[in-house]
């Protein structure tokens, strides 16, 4: 899962030309990289999507017009994988928005050894996805896996973490929550530090209990951050690929294959670069729509991120 | 530097030195990744996909060849199946391929048609005495695409009939000499034999991995169906036309179902692990599986403490008049690389020649060598049970030609899934056939990436 940095909207300062030029100069490195690694590839992909390009050949191949798009839009497997990515989002987002918030609030209330809790919550996030997936594949393995044993030793049936669809979704959700929890936790922790201590003091003097303070001060003041975390998490979850690919290979029987793996399979396993590019464009468009809807609704709310 | 030796100067010097070190050898990985071409970390870079016993055998073979030729070989094991072919194809198309690589013959056509492989004529192997007349004919034919040969077959690994010799004796299925089965060819006699075996074991006549293993299901299906039709009868014209013989396919499905759900001679859904357990535990006297599983069963202890005494034979003719063995082959290819010197190309050819010479060791993994000098050698004729099923290589039927077929491909997963449902009795032969046809039609109608 990759994360994105978001620009913080600031109030505009009227400026003359010189300031503007400095701004352009300062943004040049970013703009060059942005053009090279985002705009460029998107344009290349757009061109490819109209051709029957082979991944293993240097030429574009035959022009096929909208064939690739028609194939993608009528492909059962594509929409299945689209649903799998959506399902993964529905499964992970609630946990990854709510649990880190609770953890951050509790960690902030702890006065002694606070650093330890912060490190402990954040630590899993720095482990690479391949390592996490491999460690969890041991934990989930049938017969001998730690968690499988935990189920069977108390007389429950083996949930089939790697071999049954439901078990696999449970497995990948649990793993993802544990692993990416830390990032949202850090965002919440940062936002919590912005809340002035005096508000709590005033509330305490007025006789507000700890729970009332959380409910009436912390959560309302964190609303913009919650909105931001929700959006980042939805996009990150929709972009799921590596942990499902490594842990399950999209299995059992393709029942957990996310859309990015579908694109990967068609592009790099069956070498249909043009078709995969068309799939990417459709998927890209959907992500842009999701982001746009969020931007519009959050503008209305006049959020201060 | 004016003599003041600061940390910064020191670091700059160190950086400069290490960069110089990286750039000095023109074959260094850093340079080749910038300029294109191969990192010359050894005389021969070799990629393969063999784990387990095959991997050990291959390791020994490579060591022997290294000693014999005096050329260093760097061999890399990559994970089996689709990921392997993805890496190989992308490395070759970006001009950084290994010098020699393993490829299944069933996966060859896309690599060859994309122009990623050196044709046999240009490899210089003919001068080393590696010529067509020394190879098993079906394998060489499968390595030849549009008139030119792109791979050197290493083996043929067919789908065969395993049987437990002791149980077969009790069931009265051994021939007079006791070194093989009686004639069990033809549908009726074959089913009878399985029934006799079932009586002896009290559980099943035969077992196989017929669930969660689409490739095995496909191999068994093709062994039966391939004996009924000429020229495979799946798809033709490099996979663009569906050429299914409806009647033959329905007959095939009906036969497959008789064995599983019809007469309950085989479990309707056994995973590979269950099948292994049943065959090693004497719960089934026959096993349908590929020859490479031989290593799984060597020295297995039966429940009564005796060692499993097994033999392997080619499948007899079942529904048709002729025996047919679904097979695939491992082969050696030399990916194209514009930057490869003539000297290195020579090393690659010698390496292939050396590996072929080690075919007898390779045969211990159950594979039938494609290299006839080994097959005809006295030593190989002593190798049991390999000598009993060597004929299967002559009746080999491969995956149909097409860009989407081959070992571990989506094609095998798709058709295999349909066959698995049929084996479990979840659909009639008729609907299984029509599902097969529509799945094949979908693949055939797709624009081929290379042709």
Short mmCIF file of C-alpha atoms in Angstrom, two decimals, chain B residues 241-419:
data_model
loop_
_atom_site.label_atom_id
_atom_site.label_comp_id
_atom_site.label_asym_id
_atom_site.label_seq_id
_atom_site.Cartn_x
_atom_site.Cartn_y
_atom_site.Cartn_z
CA UNK B 241 -10.25 -21.66 -33.76
CA UNK B 242 -12.13 -24.01 -31.44
CA UNK B 243 -12.06 -27.53 -32.88
CA UNK B 244 -13.80 -29.53 -30.19
CA UNK B 245 -15.34 -32.86 -31.20
CA UNK B 246 -18.56 -32.71 -29.17
CA UNK B 247 -19.29 -36.40 -29.24
CA UNK B 248 -15.78 -37.41 -28.21
CA UNK B 249 -15.70 -34.84 -25.44
CA UNK B 250 -19.03 -35.97 -24.00
CA UNK B 251 -17.87 -39.56 -24.14
CA UNK B 252 -14.71 -38.53 -22.31
CA UNK B 253 -16.60 -36.72 -19.56
CA UNK B 254 -18.96 -39.68 -19.19
CA UNK B 255 -16.00 -42.03 -18.76
CA UNK B 256 -14.34 -39.74 -16.22
CA UNK B 257 -17.58 -39.59 -14.23
CA UNK B 258 -18.02 -43.38 -14.28
CA UNK B 259 -14.73 -43.70 -12.41
CA UNK B 260 -15.54 -41.08 -9.77
CA UNK B 261 -19.23 -40.59 -8.96
CA UNK B 262 -20.65 -43.37 -11.17
CA UNK B 263 -18.94 -46.50 -9.87
CA UNK B 264 -17.12 -44.79 -6.99
CA UNK B 265 -13.79 -46.29 -8.06
CA UNK B 266 -12.04 -43.05 -7.18
CA UNK B 267 -12.66 -40.32 -4.59
CA UNK B 268 -14.83 -37.54 -6.08
CA UNK B 269 -12.68 -34.82 -4.55
CA UNK B 270 -9.19 -35.50 -3.28
CA UNK B 271 -6.49 -32.88 -3.01
CA UNK B 272 -2.93 -33.76 -3.96
CA UNK B 273 -2.08 -34.41 -0.31
CA UNK B 274 -5.07 -36.71 0.15
CA UNK B 275 -4.22 -38.63 -3.02
CA UNK B 276 -0.65 -39.14 -1.81
CA UNK B 277 -1.97 -40.37 1.53
CA UNK B 278 -4.41 -42.79 -0.09
CA UNK B 279 -1.88 -44.28 -2.48
CA UNK B 280 0.87 -44.59 0.13
CA UNK B 281 -1.62 -45.94 2.64
CA UNK B 282 -2.85 -48.71 0.33
CA UNK B 283 -6.36 -47.24 0.21
CA UNK B 284 -6.04 -47.14 -3.56
CA UNK B 285 -3.98 -49.45 -5.74
CA UNK B 286 -3.72 -47.18 -8.76
CA UNK B 287 -2.72 -43.55 -9.02
CA UNK B 288 -3.07 -41.19 -11.99
CA UNK B 289 -0.25 -38.69 -11.85
CA UNK B 290 2.77 -37.26 -13.60
CA UNK B 291 6.08 -39.12 -13.61
CA UNK B 292 7.74 -36.35 -11.57
CA UNK B 293 5.86 -37.54 -8.46
CA UNK B 294 8.10 -40.62 -8.35
CA UNK B 295 10.33 -38.93 -5.79
CA UNK B 296 7.35 -38.52 -3.44
CA UNK B 297 6.79 -42.27 -3.32
CA UNK B 298 10.31 -43.66 -3.23
CA UNK B 299 10.91 -45.51 0.01
CA UNK B 300 7.47 -44.77 1.42
CA UNK B 301 6.49 -47.07 4.28
CA UNK B 302 3.09 -48.74 4.03
CA UNK B 303 0.86 -49.00 7.13
CA UNK B 304 1.99 -52.62 7.64
CA UNK B 305 5.62 -51.55 7.77
CA UNK B 306 6.64 -52.79 4.33
CA UNK B 307 8.09 -50.45 1.74
CA UNK B 308 5.70 -49.32 -0.99
CA UNK B 309 6.43 -51.44 -4.05
CA UNK B 310 5.27 -49.46 -7.04
CA UNK B 311 5.57 -49.53 -10.77
CA UNK B 312 4.66 -47.00 -13.43
CA UNK B 313 3.42 -47.77 -16.92
CA UNK B 314 2.03 -45.73 -19.79
CA UNK B 315 -1.74 -45.55 -19.91
CA UNK B 316 -3.21 -48.22 -22.19
CA UNK B 317 -5.58 -47.25 -24.99
CA UNK B 318 -8.80 -46.29 -23.22
CA UNK B 319 -11.68 -45.05 -25.36
CA UNK B 320 -9.88 -45.00 -28.70
CA UNK B 321 -7.65 -47.53 -30.44
CA UNK B 322 -4.38 -45.90 -29.57
CA UNK B 323 -2.65 -45.19 -26.31
CA UNK B 324 -2.07 -41.53 -25.60
CA UNK B 325 0.04 -39.88 -22.96
CA UNK B 326 -0.53 -36.26 -22.10
CA UNK B 327 2.92 -34.81 -21.63
CA UNK B 328 5.00 -31.72 -21.39
CA UNK B 329 8.74 -31.28 -21.71
CA UNK B 330 11.39 -29.18 -20.10
CA UNK B 331 13.70 -27.69 -22.64
CA UNK B 332 16.74 -25.43 -22.81
CA UNK B 333 16.52 -22.13 -24.65
CA UNK B 334 19.03 -19.44 -25.45
CA UNK B 335 17.26 -16.08 -25.19
CA UNK B 336 18.31 -13.52 -27.79
CA UNK B 337 20.67 -10.80 -26.62
CA UNK B 338 22.22 -8.40 -29.08
CA UNK B 339 25.13 -7.74 -26.74
CA UNK B 340 26.19 -11.37 -26.37
CA UNK B 341 29.66 -12.02 -27.70
CA UNK B 342 30.37 -15.01 -29.95
CA UNK B 343 32.53 -16.38 -27.17
CA UNK B 344 29.68 -16.32 -24.64
CA UNK B 345 27.30 -17.81 -27.19
CA UNK B 346 29.77 -20.66 -27.51
CA UNK B 347 29.80 -21.15 -23.73
CA UNK B 348 26.00 -21.35 -23.75
CA UNK B 349 26.00 -24.02 -26.45
CA UNK B 350 28.62 -26.07 -24.61
CA UNK B 351 26.63 -25.76 -21.41
CA UNK B 352 23.51 -27.15 -23.11
CA UNK B 353 25.52 -29.97 -24.64
CA UNK B 354 26.95 -30.75 -21.20
CA UNK B 355 23.52 -30.85 -19.54
CA UNK B 356 22.18 -33.22 -22.20
CA UNK B 357 25.09 -35.52 -21.41
CA UNK B 358 23.88 -35.62 -17.78
CA UNK B 359 20.39 -36.79 -18.80
CA UNK B 360 20.73 -40.07 -16.90
CA UNK B 361 20.85 -38.18 -13.62
CA UNK B 362 17.91 -36.04 -14.70
CA UNK B 363 15.92 -39.24 -15.31
CA UNK B 364 16.04 -40.00 -11.58
CA UNK B 365 13.36 -37.35 -11.14
CA UNK B 366 11.05 -39.55 -13.23
CA UNK B 367 11.52 -37.62 -16.46
CA UNK B 368 12.16 -39.55 -19.66
CA UNK B 369 15.27 -38.08 -21.28
CA UNK B 370 14.65 -36.54 -24.69
CA UNK B 371 18.32 -37.21 -25.47
CA UNK B 372 18.23 -40.60 -27.21
CA UNK B 373 21.89 -41.54 -26.60
CA UNK B 374 20.97 -41.67 -22.90
CA UNK B 375 17.69 -43.52 -23.45
CA UNK B 376 19.52 -46.14 -25.53
CA UNK B 377 22.37 -46.53 -23.06
CA UNK B 378 22.72 -49.76 -21.10
CA UNK B 379 22.72 -47.85 -17.81
CA UNK B 380 19.33 -46.30 -18.50
CA UNK B 381 17.81 -49.62 -19.50
CA UNK B 382 18.59 -50.82 -15.98
CA UNK B 383 16.80 -47.88 -14.36
CA UNK B 384 13.53 -49.04 -12.89
CA UNK B 385 10.66 -48.10 -13.09
CA UNK B 386 11.79 -45.56 -15.70
CA UNK B 387 12.47 -48.26 -18.29
CA UNK B 388 8.85 -49.43 -18.01
CA UNK B 389 7.22 -46.21 -19.18
CA UNK B 390 9.77 -44.89 -21.62
CA UNK B 391 7.36 -45.67 -24.48
CA UNK B 392 5.03 -42.95 -23.25
CA UNK B 393 7.40 -40.37 -24.75
CA UNK B 394 6.60 -41.67 -28.21
CA UNK B 395 2.84 -41.23 -27.67
CA UNK B 396 3.19 -37.78 -26.13
CA UNK B 397 0.37 -35.33 -26.71
CA UNK B 398 1.10 -31.74 -25.63
CA UNK B 399 -1.05 -28.76 -24.79
CA UNK B 400 -2.61 -27.29 -27.92
CA UNK B 401 -0.56 -24.54 -29.56
CA UNK B 402 -1.71 -21.08 -28.61
CA UNK B 403 -0.53 -17.98 -26.81
CA UNK B 404 -2.69 -18.71 -23.78
CA UNK B 405 -1.93 -22.41 -23.22
CA UNK B 406 0.86 -24.17 -21.36
CA UNK B 407 2.09 -25.26 -17.96
CA UNK B 408 0.44 -23.35 -15.14
CA UNK B 409 -1.39 -21.06 -17.56
CA UNK B 410 -4.79 -19.46 -17.09
CA UNK B 411 -6.01 -21.79 -19.81
CA UNK B 412 -5.18 -24.85 -17.69
CA UNK B 413 -6.82 -23.24 -14.67
CA UNK B 414 -9.96 -22.43 -16.63
CA UNK B 415 -10.53 -25.76 -18.38
CA UNK B 416 -9.22 -27.61 -15.32
CA UNK B 417 -11.88 -26.00 -13.14
CA UNK B 418 -14.61 -27.25 -15.50
CA UNK B 419 -13.13 -30.77 -15.49
#
